[in-house]
mmCIF file of C-alpha atoms and ligand atoms in Angstrom:
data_model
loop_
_atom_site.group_PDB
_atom_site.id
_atom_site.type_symbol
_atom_site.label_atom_id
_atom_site.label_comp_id
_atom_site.label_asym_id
_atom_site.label_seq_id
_atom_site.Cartn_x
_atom_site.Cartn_y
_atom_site.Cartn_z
ATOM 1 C CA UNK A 1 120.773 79.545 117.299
ATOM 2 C CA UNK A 2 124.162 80.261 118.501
ATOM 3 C CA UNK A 3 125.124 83.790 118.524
ATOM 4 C CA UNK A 4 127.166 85.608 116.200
ATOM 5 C CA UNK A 5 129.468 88.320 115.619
ATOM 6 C CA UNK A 6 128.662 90.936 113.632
ATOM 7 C CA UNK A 7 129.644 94.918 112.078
ATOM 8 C CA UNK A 8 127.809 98.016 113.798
ATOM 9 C CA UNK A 9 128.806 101.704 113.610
ATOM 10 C CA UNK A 10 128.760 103.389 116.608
ATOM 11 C CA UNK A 11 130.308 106.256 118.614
ATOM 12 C CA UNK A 12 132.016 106.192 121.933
ATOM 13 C CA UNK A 13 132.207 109.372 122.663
ATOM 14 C CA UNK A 14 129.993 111.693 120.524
ATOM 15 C CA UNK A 15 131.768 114.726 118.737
ATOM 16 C CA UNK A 16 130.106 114.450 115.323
ATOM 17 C CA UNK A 17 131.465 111.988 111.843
ATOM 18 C CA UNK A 18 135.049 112.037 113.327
ATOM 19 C CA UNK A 19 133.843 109.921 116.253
ATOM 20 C CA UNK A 20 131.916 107.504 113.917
ATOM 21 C CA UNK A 21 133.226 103.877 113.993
ATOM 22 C CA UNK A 22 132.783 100.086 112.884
ATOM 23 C CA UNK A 23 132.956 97.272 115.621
ATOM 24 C CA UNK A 24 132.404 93.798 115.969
ATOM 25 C CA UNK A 25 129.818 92.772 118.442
ATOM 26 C CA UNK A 26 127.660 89.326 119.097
ATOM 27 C CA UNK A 27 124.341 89.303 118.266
ATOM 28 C CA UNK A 28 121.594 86.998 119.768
ATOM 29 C CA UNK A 29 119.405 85.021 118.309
ATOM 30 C CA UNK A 30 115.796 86.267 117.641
ATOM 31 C CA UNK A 31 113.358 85.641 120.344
ATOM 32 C CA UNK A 32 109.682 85.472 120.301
ATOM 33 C CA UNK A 33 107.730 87.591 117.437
ATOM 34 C CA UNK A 34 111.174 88.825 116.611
ATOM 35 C CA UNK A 35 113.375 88.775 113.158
ATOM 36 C CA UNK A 36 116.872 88.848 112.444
ATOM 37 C CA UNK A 37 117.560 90.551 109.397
ATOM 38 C CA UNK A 38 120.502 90.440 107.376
ATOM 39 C CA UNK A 39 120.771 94.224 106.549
ATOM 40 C CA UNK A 40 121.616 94.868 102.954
ATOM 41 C CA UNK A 41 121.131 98.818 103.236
ATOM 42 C CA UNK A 42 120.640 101.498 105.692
ATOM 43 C CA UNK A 43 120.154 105.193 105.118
ATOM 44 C CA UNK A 44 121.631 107.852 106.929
ATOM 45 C CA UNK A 45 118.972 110.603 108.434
ATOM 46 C CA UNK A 46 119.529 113.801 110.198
ATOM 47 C CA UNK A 47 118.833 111.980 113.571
ATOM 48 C CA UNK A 48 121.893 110.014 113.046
ATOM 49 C CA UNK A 49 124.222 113.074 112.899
ATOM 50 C CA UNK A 50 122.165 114.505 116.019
ATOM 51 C CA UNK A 51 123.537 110.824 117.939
ATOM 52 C CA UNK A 52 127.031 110.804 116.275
ATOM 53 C CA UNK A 53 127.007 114.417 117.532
ATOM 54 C CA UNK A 54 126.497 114.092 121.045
ATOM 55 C CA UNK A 55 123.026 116.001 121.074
ATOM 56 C CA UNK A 56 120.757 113.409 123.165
ATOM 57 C CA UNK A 57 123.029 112.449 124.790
ATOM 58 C CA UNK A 58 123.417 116.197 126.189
ATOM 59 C CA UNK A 59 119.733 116.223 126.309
ATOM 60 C CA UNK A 60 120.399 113.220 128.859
ATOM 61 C CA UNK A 61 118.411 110.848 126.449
ATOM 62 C CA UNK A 62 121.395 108.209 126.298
ATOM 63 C CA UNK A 63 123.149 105.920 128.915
ATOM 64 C CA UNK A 64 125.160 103.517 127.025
ATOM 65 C CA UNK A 65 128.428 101.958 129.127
ATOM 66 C CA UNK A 66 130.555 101.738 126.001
ATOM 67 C CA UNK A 67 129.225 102.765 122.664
ATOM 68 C CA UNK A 68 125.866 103.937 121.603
ATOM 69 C CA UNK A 69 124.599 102.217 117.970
ATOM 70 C CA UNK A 70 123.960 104.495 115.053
ATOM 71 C CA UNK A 71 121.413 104.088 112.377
ATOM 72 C CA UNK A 72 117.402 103.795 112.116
ATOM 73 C CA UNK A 73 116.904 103.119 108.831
ATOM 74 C CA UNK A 74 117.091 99.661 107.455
ATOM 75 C CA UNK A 75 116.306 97.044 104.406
ATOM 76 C CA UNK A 76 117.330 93.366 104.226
ATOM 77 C CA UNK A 77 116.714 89.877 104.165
ATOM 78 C CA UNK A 78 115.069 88.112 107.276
ATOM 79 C CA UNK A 79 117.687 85.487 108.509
ATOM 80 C CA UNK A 80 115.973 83.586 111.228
ATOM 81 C CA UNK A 81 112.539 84.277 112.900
ATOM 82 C CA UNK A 82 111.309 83.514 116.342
ATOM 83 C CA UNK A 83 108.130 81.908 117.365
ATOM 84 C CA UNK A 84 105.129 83.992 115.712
ATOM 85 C CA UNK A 85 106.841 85.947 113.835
ATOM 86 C CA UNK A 86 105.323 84.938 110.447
ATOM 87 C CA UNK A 87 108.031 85.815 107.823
ATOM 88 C CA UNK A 88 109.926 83.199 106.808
ATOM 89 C CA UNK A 89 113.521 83.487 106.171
ATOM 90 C CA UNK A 90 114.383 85.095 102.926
ATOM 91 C CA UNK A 91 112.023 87.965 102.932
ATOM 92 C CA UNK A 92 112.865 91.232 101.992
ATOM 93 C CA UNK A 93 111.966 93.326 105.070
ATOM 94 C CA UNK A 94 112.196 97.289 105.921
ATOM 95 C CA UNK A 95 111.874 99.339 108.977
ATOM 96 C CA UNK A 96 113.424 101.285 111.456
ATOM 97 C CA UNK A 97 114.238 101.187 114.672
ATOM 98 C CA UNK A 98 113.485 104.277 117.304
ATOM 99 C CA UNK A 99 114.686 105.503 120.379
ATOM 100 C CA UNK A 100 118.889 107.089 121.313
ATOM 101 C CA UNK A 101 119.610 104.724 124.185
ATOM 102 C CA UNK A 102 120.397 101.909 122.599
ATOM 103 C CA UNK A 103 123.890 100.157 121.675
ATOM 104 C CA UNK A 104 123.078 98.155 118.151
ATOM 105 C CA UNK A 105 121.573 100.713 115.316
ATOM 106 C CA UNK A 106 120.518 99.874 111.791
ATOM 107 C CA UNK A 107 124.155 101.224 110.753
ATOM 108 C CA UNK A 108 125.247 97.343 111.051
ATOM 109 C CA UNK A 109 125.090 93.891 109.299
ATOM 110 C CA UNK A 110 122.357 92.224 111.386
ATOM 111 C CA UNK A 111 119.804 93.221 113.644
ATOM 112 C CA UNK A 112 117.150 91.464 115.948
ATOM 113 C CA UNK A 113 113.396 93.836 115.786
ATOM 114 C CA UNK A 114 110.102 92.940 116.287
ATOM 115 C CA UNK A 115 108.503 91.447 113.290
ATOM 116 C CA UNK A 116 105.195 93.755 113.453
ATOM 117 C CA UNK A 117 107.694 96.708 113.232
ATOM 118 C CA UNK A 118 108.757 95.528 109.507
ATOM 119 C CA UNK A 119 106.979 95.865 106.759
ATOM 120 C CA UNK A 120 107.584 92.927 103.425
ATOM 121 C CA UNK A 121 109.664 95.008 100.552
ATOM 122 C CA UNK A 122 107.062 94.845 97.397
ATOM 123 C CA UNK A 123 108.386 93.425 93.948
ATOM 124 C CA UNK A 124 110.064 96.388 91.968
ATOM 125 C CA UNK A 125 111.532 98.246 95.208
ATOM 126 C CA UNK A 126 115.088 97.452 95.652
ATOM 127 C CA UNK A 127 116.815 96.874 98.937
ATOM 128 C CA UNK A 128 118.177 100.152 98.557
ATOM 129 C CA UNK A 129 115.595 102.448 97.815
ATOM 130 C CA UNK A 130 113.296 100.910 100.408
ATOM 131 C CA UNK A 131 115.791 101.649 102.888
ATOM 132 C CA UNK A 132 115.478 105.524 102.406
ATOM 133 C CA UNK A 133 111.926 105.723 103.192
ATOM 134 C CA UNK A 134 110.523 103.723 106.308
ATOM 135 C CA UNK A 135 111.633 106.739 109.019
ATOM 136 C CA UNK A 136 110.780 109.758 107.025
ATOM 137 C CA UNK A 137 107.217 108.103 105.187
ATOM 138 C CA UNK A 138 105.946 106.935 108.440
ATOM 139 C CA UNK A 139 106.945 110.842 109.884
ATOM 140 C CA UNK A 140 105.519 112.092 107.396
ATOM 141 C CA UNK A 141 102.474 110.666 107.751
ATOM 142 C CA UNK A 142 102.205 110.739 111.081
ATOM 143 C CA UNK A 143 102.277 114.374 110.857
ATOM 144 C CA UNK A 144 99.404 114.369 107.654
ATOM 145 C CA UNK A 145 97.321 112.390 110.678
ATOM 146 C CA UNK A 146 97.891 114.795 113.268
ATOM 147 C CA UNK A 147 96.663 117.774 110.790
ATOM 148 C CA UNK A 148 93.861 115.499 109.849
ATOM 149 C CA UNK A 149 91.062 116.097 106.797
ATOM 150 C CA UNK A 150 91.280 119.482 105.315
ATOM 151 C CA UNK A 151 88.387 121.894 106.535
ATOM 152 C CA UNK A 152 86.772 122.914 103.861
ATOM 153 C CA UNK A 153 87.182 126.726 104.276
ATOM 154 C CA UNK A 154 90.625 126.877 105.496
ATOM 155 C CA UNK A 155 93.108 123.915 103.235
ATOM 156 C CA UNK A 156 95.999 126.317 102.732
ATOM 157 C CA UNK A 157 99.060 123.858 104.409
ATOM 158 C CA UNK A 158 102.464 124.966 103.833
ATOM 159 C CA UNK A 159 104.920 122.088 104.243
ATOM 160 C CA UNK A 160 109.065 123.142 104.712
ATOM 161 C CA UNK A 161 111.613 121.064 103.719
ATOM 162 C CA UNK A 162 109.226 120.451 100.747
ATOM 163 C CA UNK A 163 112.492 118.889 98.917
ATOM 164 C CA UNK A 164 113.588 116.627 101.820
ATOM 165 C CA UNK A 165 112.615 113.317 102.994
ATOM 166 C CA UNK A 166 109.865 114.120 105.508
ATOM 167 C CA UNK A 167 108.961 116.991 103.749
ATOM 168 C CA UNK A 168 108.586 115.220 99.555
ATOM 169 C CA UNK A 169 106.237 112.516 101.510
ATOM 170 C CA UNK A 170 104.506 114.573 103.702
ATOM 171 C CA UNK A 171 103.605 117.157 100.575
ATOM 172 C CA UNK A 172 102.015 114.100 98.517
ATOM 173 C CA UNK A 173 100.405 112.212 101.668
ATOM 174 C CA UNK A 174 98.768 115.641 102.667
ATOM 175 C CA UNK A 175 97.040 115.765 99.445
ATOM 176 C CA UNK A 176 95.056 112.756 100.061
ATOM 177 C CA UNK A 177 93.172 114.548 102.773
ATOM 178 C CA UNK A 178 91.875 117.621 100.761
ATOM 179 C CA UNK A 179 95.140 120.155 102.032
ATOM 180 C CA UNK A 180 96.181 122.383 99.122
ATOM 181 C CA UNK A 181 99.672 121.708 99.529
ATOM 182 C CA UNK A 182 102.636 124.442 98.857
ATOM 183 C CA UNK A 183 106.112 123.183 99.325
ATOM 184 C CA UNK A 184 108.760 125.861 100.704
ATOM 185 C CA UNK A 185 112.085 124.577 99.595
ATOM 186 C CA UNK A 186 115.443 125.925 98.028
ATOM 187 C CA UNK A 187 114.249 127.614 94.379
ATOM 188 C CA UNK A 188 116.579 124.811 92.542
ATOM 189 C CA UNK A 189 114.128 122.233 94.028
ATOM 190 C CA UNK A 190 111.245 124.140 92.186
ATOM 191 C CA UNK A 191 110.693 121.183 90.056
ATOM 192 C CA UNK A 192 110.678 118.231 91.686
ATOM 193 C CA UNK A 193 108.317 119.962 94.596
ATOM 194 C CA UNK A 194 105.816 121.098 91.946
ATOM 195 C CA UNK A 195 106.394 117.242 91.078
ATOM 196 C CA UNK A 196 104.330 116.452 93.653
ATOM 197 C CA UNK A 197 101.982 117.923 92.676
ATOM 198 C CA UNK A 198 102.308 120.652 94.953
ATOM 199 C CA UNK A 199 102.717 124.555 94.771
ATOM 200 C CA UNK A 200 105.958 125.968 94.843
ATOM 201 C CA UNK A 201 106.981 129.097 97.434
ATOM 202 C CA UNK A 202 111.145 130.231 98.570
ATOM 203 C CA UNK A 203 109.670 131.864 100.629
ATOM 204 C CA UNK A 204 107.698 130.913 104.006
ATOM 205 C CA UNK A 205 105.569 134.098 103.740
ATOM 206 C CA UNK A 206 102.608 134.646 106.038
ATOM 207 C CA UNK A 207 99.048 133.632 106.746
ATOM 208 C CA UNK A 208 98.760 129.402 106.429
ATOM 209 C CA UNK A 209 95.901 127.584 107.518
ATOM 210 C CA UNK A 210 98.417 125.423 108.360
ATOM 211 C CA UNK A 211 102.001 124.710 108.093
ATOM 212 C CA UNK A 212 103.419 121.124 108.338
ATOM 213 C CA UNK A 213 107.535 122.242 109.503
ATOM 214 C CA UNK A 214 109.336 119.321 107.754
ATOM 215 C CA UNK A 215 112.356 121.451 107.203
ATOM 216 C CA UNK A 216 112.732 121.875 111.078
ATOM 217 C CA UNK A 217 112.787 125.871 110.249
ATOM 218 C CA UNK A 218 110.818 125.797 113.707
ATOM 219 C CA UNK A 219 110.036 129.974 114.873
ATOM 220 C CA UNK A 220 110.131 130.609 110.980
ATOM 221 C CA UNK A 221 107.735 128.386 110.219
ATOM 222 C CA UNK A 222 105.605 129.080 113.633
ATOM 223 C CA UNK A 223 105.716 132.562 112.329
ATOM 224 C CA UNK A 224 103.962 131.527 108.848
ATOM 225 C CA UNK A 225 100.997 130.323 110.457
ATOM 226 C CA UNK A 226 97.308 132.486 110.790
ATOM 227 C CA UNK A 227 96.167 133.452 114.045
ATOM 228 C CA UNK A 228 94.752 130.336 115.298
ATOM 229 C CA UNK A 229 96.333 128.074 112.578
ATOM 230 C CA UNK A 230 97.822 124.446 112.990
ATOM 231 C CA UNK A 231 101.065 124.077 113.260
ATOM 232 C CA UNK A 232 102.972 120.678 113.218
ATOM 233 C CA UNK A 233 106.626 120.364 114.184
ATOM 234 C CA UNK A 234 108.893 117.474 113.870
ATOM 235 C CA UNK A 235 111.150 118.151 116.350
ATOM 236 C CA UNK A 236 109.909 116.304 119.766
ATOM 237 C CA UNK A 237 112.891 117.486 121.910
ATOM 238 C CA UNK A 238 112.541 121.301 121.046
ATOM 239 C CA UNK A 239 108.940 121.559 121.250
ATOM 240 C CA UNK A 240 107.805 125.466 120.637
ATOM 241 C CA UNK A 241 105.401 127.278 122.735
ATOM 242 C CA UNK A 242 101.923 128.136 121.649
ATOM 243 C CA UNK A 243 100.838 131.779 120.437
ATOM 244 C CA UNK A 244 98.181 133.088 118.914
ATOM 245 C CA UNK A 245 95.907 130.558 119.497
ATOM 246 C CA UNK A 246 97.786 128.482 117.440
ATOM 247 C CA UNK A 247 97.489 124.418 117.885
ATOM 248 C CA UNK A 248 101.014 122.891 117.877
ATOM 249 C CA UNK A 249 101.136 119.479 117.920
ATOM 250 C CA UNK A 250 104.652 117.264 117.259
ATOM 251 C CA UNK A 251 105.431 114.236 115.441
ATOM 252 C CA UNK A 252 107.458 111.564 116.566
ATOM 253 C CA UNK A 253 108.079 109.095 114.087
ATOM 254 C CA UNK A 254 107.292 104.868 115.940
ATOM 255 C CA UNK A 255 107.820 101.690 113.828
ATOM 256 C CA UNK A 256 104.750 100.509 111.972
ATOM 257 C CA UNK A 257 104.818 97.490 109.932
ATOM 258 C CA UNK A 258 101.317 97.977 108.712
ATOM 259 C CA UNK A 259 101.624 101.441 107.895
ATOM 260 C CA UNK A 260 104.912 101.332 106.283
ATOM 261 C CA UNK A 261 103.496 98.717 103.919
ATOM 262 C CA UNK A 262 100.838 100.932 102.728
ATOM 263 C CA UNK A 263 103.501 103.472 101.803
ATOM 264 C CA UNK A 264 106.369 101.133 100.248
ATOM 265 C CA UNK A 265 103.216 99.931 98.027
ATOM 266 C CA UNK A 266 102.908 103.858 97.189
ATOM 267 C CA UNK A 267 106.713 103.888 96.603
ATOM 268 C CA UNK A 268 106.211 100.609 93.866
ATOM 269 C CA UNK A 269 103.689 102.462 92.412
ATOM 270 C CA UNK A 270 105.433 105.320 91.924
ATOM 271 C CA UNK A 271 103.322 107.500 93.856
ATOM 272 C CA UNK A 272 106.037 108.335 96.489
ATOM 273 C CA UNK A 273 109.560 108.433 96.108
ATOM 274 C CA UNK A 274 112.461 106.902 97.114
ATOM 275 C CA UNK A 275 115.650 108.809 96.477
ATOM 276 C CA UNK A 276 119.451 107.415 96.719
ATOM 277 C CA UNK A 277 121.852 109.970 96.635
ATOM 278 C CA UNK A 278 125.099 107.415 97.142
ATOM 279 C CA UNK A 279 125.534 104.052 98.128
ATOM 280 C CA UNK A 280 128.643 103.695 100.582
ATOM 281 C CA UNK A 281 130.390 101.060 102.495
ATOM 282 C CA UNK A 282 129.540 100.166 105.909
ATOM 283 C CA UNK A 283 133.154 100.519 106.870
ATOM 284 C CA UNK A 284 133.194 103.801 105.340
ATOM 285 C CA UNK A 285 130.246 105.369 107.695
ATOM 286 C CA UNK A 286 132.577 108.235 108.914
ATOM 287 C CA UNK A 287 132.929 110.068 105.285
ATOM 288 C CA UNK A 288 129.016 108.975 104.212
ATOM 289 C CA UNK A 289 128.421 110.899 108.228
ATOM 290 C CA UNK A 290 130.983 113.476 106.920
ATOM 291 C CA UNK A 291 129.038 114.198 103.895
ATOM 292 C CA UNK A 292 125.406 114.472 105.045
ATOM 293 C CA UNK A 293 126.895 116.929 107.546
ATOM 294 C CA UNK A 294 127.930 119.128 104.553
ATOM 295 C CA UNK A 295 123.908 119.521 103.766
ATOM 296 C CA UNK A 296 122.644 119.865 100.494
ATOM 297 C CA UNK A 297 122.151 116.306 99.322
ATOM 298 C CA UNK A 298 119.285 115.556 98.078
ATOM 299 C CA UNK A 299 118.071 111.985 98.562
ATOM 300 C CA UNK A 300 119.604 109.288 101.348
ATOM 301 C CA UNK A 301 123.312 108.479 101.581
ATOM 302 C CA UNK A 302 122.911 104.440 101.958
ATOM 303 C CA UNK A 303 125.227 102.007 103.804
ATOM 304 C CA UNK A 304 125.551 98.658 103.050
ATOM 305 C CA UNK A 305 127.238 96.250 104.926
HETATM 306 N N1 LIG B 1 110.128 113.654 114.938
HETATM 307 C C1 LIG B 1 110.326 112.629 114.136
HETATM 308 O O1 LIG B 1 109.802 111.520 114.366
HETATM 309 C C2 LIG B 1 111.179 112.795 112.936
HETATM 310 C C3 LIG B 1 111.318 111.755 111.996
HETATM 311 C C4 LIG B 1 112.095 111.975 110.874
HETATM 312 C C5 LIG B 1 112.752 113.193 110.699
HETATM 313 N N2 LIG B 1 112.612 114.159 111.636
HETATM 314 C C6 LIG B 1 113.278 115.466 111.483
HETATM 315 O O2 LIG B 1 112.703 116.091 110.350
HETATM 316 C C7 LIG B 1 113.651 117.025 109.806
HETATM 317 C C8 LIG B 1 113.742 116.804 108.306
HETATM 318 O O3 LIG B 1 114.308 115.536 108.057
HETATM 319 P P1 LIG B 1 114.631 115.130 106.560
HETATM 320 O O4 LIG B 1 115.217 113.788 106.608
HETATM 321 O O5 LIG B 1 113.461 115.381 105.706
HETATM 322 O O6 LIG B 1 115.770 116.210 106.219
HETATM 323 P P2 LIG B 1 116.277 116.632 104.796
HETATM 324 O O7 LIG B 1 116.059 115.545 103.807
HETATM 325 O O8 LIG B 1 117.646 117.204 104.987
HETATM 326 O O9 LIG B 1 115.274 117.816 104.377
HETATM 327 C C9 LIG B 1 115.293 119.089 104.909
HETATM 328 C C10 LIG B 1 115.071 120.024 103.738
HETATM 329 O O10 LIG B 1 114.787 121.325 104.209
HETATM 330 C C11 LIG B 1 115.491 122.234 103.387
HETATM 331 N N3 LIG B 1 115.585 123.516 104.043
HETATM 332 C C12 LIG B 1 116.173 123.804 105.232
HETATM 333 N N4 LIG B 1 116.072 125.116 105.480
HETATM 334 C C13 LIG B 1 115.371 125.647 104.452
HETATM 335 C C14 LIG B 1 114.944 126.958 104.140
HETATM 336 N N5 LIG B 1 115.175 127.987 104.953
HETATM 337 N N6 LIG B 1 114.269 127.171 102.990
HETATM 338 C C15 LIG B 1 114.014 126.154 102.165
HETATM 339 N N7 LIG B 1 114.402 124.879 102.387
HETATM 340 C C16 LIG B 1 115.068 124.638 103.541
HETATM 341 C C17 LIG B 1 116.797 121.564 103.149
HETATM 342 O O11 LIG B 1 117.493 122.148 102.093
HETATM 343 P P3 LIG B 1 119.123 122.242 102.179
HETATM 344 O O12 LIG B 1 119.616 120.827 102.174
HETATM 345 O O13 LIG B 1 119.458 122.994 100.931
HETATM 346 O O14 LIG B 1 119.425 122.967 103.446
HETATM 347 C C18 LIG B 1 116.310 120.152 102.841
HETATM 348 O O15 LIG B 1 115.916 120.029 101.493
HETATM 349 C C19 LIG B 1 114.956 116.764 110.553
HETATM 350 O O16 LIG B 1 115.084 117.754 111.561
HETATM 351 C C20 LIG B 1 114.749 115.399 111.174
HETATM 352 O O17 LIG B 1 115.531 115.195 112.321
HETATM 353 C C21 LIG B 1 111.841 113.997 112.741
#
């Protein structure tokens, strides 16, 4: 296949949405086991403000010559496939792609991944919505493995960020293994966290079994935790250290075709959601980077190419 040029958002040099823009780059064919998918949508997460901002790249987690690619994030079509790959051209495909030092993100209009890092879109899940949930579902449950089953005399889990991405998924998928799940989030989010099915708190209080931090409210949400609690933190590069003989474990989030079909099944059957807060031109990254900085959105800002 001969290669071909295609639209990426990046940043040169990092200094937050200003610094985010569109270029034209080639992109090579896929090679064995690997996909190239025509992206039709890619969400914009917190970790992509953290890149466009300059923070791992101060953290000395980026080395890119010229530009560094933005985006993790990403549903589409597969395009071509490589040896082994097993999906045809013309499925419907979501994923994400980890890792800062890299120069071609999901923010683009084509993209060469593994194939076992993808997982087939089901019927009834648009392009778009399945492009809000591969990052923060498989977070999300990553952290639901790492607290494990539920012990039977001690199931009280508060998860933060109850009304966020990580946090919406990781209240439901905590369920499943016997936690008696309260969501801390903002008091207008009341309703869709006791959606879930889950108890409702403003307040992070005192005295969890267990708190899941979602919400990234890191000491605060150390501080809610019993004397020799669990505590699990999504934030791998600020890691907190352990008091009170409390276990602190971190999640960080790597692709997982298999497991991200299991929970785009849960999104078709309505069990988990998928939330679009605005659909927004590829070429127009900058303002849809602008207006996640501004917080309070609730639900993904989406690119499409
Ligand atoms: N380690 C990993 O592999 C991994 C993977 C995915 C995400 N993450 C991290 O996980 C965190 C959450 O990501 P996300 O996409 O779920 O973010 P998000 O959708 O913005 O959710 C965060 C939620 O927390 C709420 N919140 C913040 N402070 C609060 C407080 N004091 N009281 C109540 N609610 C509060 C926010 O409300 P407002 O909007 O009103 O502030 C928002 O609803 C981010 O730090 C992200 O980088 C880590």
């Amino acid at each position: 296949m001969n290669q071909m040029i295609s639209r990426r958002a990046v940043v040169r040099v990092p200094s937050g949405p200003e610094s985010v823009e569109t270029v034209e780059a080639p992109v090579a064919g896929p090679g064995p086991k690997e996909i190239l998918v025509r992206i039709a949508a890619a969400a914009v997460n917190p970790v992509d403000l953290g890149v466009a901002g300059g923070v791992f790249h101060r953290l000395g987690m980026v080395h890119q010559p010229h530009w560094t690619g933005l985006g993790w994030d990403f549903a589409g079509t597969v395009e071509a496939a490589g040896p082994g790959a097993g999906l045809p051209a013309g499925t419907r495909v979501a994923g994400f792609l980890d890792g800062f030092d890299r120069d071609h993100g999901s923010h683009a209009e084509h993209l060469v991944v593994p194939a076992a890092n993808v997982a087939v879109v089901p019927d009834g899940v648009d392009l778009v919505a399945a492009a809000t949930v591969p990052l923060n579902a498989t977070a999300a449950a990553h952290a639901v493995d790492l607290l494990g089953e539920a012990p039977s005399d001690a199931r009280r889990l508060l998860v933060t960020g109850a009304a966020g991405a990580v946090g919406a998924y990781a209240a439901v998928l905590a369920q499943d293994r016997g936690w008696q799940v309260t969501g801390l989030a903002r008091a207008a989010d009341e309703p869709f966290v006791r959606g879930l099915g889950a108890d409702f708190t403003a307040e992070p209080g005192r005295g969890w079994d267990a708190v899941a931090d979602a919400g990234a409210l890191q000491e605060t949400a150390l501080r809610a935790v019993r004397d020799g609690g669990r505590f699990v933190g999504v934030q791998p590069a600020a890691r907190l250290p352990e008091e009170r003989g409390i276990t602190g474990e971190v999640v960080f989030a790597r692709p997982d075709g298999q497991l991200l079909a299991g929970l785009l099944a849960r999104v078709a059957a309505g069990e988990l959601p998928a939330r679009v807060h605005a659909v927004v031109p590829l070429d127009q990254a900058a303002d849809a980077y602008r207006a996640m900085a501004e917080g309070g959105i609730r639900g993904r800002i989406v690119l499409v190419p």
